[in-house]
Tab-separated table of C-alpha atoms in Angstrom:
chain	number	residue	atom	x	y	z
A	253	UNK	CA	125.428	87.466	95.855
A	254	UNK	CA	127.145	89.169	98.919
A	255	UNK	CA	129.035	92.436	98.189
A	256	UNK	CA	132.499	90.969	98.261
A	257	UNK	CA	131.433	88.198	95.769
A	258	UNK	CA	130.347	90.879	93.657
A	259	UNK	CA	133.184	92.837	93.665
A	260	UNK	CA	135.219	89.862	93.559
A	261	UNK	CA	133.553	88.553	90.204
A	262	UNK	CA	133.754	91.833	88.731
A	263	UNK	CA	137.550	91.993	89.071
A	264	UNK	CA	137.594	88.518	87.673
A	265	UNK	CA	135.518	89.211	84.588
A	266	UNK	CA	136.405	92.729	84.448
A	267	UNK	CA	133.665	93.274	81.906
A	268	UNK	CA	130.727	94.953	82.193
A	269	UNK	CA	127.707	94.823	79.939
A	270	UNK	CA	125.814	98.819	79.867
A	271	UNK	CA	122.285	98.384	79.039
A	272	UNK	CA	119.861	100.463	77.681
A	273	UNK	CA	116.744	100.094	75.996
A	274	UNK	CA	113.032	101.369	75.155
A	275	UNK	CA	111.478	98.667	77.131
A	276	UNK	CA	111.817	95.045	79.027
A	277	UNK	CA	111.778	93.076	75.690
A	278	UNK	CA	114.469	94.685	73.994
A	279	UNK	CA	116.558	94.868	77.321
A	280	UNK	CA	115.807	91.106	77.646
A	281	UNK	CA	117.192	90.559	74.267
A	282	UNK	CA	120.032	92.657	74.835
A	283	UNK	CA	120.971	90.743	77.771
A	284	UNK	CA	120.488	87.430	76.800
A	285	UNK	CA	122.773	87.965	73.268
A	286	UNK	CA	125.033	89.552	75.878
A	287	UNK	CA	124.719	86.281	78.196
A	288	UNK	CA	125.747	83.894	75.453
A	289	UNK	CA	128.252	85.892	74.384
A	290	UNK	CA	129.762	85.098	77.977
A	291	UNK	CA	129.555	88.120	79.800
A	292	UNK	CA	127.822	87.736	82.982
A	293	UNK	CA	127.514	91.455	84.411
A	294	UNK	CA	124.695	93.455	83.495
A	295	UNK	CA	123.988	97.205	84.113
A	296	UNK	CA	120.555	98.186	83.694
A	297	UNK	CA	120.529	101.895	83.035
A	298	UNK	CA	117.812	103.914	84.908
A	299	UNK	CA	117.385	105.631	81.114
A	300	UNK	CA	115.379	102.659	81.104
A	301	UNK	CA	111.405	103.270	81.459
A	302	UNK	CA	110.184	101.978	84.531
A	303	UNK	CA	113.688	100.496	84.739
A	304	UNK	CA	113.476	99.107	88.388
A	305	UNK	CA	110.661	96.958	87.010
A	306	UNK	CA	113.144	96.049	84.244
A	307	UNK	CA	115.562	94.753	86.778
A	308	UNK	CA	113.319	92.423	88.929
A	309	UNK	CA	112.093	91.257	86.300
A	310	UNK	CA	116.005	90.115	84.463
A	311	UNK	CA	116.724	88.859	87.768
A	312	UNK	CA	113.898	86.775	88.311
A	313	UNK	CA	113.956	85.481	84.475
A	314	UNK	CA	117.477	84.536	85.163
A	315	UNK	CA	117.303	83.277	88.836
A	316	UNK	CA	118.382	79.539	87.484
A	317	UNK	CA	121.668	81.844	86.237
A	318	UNK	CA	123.560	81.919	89.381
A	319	UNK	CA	126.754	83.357	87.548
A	320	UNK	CA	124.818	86.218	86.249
A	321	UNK	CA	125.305	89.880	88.098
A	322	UNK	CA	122.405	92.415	87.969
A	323	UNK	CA	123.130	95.986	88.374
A	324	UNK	CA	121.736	99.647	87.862
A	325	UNK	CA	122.842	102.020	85.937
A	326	UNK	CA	122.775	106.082	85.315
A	327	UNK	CA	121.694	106.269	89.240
A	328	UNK	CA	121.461	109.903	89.338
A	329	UNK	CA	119.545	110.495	92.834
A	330	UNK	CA	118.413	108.479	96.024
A	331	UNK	CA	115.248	107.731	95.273
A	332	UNK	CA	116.586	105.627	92.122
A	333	UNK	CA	118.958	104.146	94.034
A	334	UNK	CA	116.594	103.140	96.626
A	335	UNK	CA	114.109	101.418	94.249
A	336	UNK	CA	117.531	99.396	92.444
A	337	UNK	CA	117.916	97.999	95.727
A	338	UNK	CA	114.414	96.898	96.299
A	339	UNK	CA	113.969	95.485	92.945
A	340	UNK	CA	117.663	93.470	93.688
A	341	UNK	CA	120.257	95.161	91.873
A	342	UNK	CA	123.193	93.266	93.113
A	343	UNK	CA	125.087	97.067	92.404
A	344	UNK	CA	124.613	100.402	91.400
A	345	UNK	CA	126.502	102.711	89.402
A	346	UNK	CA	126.198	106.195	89.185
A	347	UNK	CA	127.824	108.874	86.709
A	348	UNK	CA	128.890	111.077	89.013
A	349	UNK	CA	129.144	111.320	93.106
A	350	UNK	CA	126.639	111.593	95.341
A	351	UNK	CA	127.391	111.076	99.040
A	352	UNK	CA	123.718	109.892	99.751
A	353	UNK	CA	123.677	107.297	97.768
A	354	UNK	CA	127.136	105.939	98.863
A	355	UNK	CA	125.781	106.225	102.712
A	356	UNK	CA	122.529	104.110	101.236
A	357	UNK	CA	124.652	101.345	99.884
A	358	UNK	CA	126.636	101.280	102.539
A	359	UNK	CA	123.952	100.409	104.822
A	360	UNK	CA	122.436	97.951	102.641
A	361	UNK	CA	125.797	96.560	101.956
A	362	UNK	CA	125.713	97.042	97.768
A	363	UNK	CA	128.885	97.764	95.969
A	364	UNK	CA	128.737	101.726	94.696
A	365	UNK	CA	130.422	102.658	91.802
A	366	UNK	CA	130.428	106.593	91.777
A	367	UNK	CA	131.604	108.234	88.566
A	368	UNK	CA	134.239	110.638	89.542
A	369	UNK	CA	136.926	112.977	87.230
A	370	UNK	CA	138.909	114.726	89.354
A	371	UNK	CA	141.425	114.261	92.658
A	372	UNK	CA	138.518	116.290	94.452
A	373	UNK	CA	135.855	114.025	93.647
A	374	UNK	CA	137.979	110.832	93.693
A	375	UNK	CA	139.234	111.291	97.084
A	376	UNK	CA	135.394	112.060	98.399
A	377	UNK	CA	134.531	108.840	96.560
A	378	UNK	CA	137.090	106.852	99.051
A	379	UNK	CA	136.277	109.144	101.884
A	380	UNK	CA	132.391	107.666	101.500
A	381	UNK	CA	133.831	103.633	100.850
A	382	UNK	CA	134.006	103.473	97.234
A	383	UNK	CA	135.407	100.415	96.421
A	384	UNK	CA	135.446	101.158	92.567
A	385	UNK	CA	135.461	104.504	91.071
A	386	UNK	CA	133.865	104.864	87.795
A	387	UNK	CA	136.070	106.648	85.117
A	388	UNK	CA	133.323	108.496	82.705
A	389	UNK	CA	133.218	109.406	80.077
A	390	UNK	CA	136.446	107.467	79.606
A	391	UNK	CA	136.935	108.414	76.262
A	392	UNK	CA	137.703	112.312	77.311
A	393	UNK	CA	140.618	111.032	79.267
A	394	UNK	CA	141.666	107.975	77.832
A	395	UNK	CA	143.505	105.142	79.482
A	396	UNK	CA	146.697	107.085	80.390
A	397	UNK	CA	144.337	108.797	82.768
A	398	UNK	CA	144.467	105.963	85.496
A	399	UNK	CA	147.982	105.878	85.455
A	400	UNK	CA	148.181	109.777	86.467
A	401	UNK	CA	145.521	109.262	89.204
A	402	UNK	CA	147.364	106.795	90.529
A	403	UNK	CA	150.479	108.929	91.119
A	404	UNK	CA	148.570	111.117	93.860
A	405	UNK	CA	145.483	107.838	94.843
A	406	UNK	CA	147.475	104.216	94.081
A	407	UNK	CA	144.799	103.207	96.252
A	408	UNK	CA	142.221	104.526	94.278
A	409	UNK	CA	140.757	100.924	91.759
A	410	UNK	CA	139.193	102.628	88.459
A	411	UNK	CA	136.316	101.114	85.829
A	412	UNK	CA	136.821	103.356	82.918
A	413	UNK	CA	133.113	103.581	80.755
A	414	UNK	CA	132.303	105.615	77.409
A	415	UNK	CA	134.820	104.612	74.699
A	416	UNK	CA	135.570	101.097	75.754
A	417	UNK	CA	135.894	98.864	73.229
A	418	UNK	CA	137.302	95.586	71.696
A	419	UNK	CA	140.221	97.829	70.185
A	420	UNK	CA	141.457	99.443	73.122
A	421	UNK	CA	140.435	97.232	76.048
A	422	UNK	CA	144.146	95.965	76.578
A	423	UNK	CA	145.346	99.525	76.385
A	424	UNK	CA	142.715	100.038	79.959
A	425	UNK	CA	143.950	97.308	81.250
A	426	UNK	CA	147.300	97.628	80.904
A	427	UNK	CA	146.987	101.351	82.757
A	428	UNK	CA	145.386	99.542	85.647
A	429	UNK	CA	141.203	99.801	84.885
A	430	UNK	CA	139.971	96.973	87.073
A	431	UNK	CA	137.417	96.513	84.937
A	432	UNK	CA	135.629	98.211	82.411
A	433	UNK	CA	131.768	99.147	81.504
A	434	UNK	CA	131.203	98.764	77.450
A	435	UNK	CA	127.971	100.420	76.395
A	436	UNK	CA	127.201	101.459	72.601
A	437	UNK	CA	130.627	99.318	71.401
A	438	UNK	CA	128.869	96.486	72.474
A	439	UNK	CA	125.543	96.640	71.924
A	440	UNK	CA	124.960	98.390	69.151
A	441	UNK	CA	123.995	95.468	66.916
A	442	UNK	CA	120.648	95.858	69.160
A	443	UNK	CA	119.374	99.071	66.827
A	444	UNK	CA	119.427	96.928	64.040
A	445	UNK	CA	118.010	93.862	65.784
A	446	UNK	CA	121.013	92.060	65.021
A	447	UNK	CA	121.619	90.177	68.161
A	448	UNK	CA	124.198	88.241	66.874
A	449	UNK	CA	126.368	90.750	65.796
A	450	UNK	CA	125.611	91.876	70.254
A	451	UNK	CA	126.261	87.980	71.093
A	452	UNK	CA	129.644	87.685	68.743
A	453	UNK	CA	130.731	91.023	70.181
A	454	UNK	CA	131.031	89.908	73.630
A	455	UNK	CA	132.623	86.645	72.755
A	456	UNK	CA	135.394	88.581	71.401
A	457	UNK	CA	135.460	90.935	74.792
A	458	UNK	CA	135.751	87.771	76.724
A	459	UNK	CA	138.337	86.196	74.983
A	460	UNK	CA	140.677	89.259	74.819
A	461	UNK	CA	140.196	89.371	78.944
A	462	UNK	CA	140.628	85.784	79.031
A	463	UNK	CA	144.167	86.216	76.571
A	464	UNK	CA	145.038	89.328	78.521
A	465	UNK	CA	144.535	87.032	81.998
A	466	UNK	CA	146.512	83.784	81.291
């Protein structure tokens, strides 16, 4: 998937799954239960032992998926960004700015999603093509936070992460998130091996995106 189709998808889903876990097999759980739940973008968080490996190895289980989206997460420096690419991570996110790795993307032509908190570091984001800016830890600003960054950056297109969840997703979206990245609220049924609870989760995610849509 090219990086406009990307991009494009993510705006159209506006969910993304944040992954973490100890090893392949319980990320592979995690993002199958996340899968059939109906969410299609996954983040696979460099927290992650090994986690390149993790990611060529989800995308290459789930090649026959062509509607499923394989990221990286928690990209903190270039060298983890560079691996990501190699192993196919169709984008990378990262929880703060770094203008190396938004130069590396660029070249390679993968969406970055730099985390960024202030005007400073938003308007360095743009200045380095950041198509999305990643709002974290969302839940120290909340969702009225967009609305005030948009008053000096309308420009500016925001994915809020930390403190997303099924009760205030609508309240992000109605301040203008483009999409959002749901971590423990999602997954948590994982610690507990209950995948279901992980699957059932995201089905209710998608259908207040899909309510919120039509």
């Amino acid at each position: 998937m090219n990086k406009i189709d990307t991009i494009q998808k993510l705006k159209e889903e506006k969910l993304v799954a944040v992954i973490r876990g100890k090893d392949f097999e319980e990320v592979d759980r995690i993002v199958d239960a996340v899968y059939e739940g109906g969410i299609h973008l996954m983040e696979i968080t460099f927290t992650i032992p090994h986690a390149d490996q993790v990611i060529a190895k989800i995308k290459d289980k789930n090649k026959e998926k062509t509607d499923m989206v394989v990221g990286a997460g928690t990209v903190l420096d270039i060298v983890s960004a560079r691996l990501a690419i190699l192993a196919g991570a169709d984008f990378v996110v990262c929880p703060h700015f770094d203008p190396e790795i938004s130069k590396l993307c660029n070249l390679y032509q993968i969406p970055c999603f730099p985390g960024a908190v202030t005007v400073k570091e938003i308007t360095e984001a743009l200045k380095y093509g950041a198509d999305i800016v990643k709002l974290f830890p969302g839940e120290l600003y909340g969702p009225k936070a967009i609305k005030a960054f948009h008053g000096p950056l309308p420009q500016a297109q925001f994915m809020p992460t930390g403190g997303v969840s099924a009760e205030n997703l609508t309240d992000w979206l109605d301040q203008g998130a483009v999409a959002v990245g749901l971590g423990g609220s999602l997954t948590k049924g994982a610690k507990t091996n209950d995948f279901d609870q992980v699957t059932n989760e995201a089905r209710k995610l998608v259908e207040i995106v899909r309510n919120y849509s039509s």
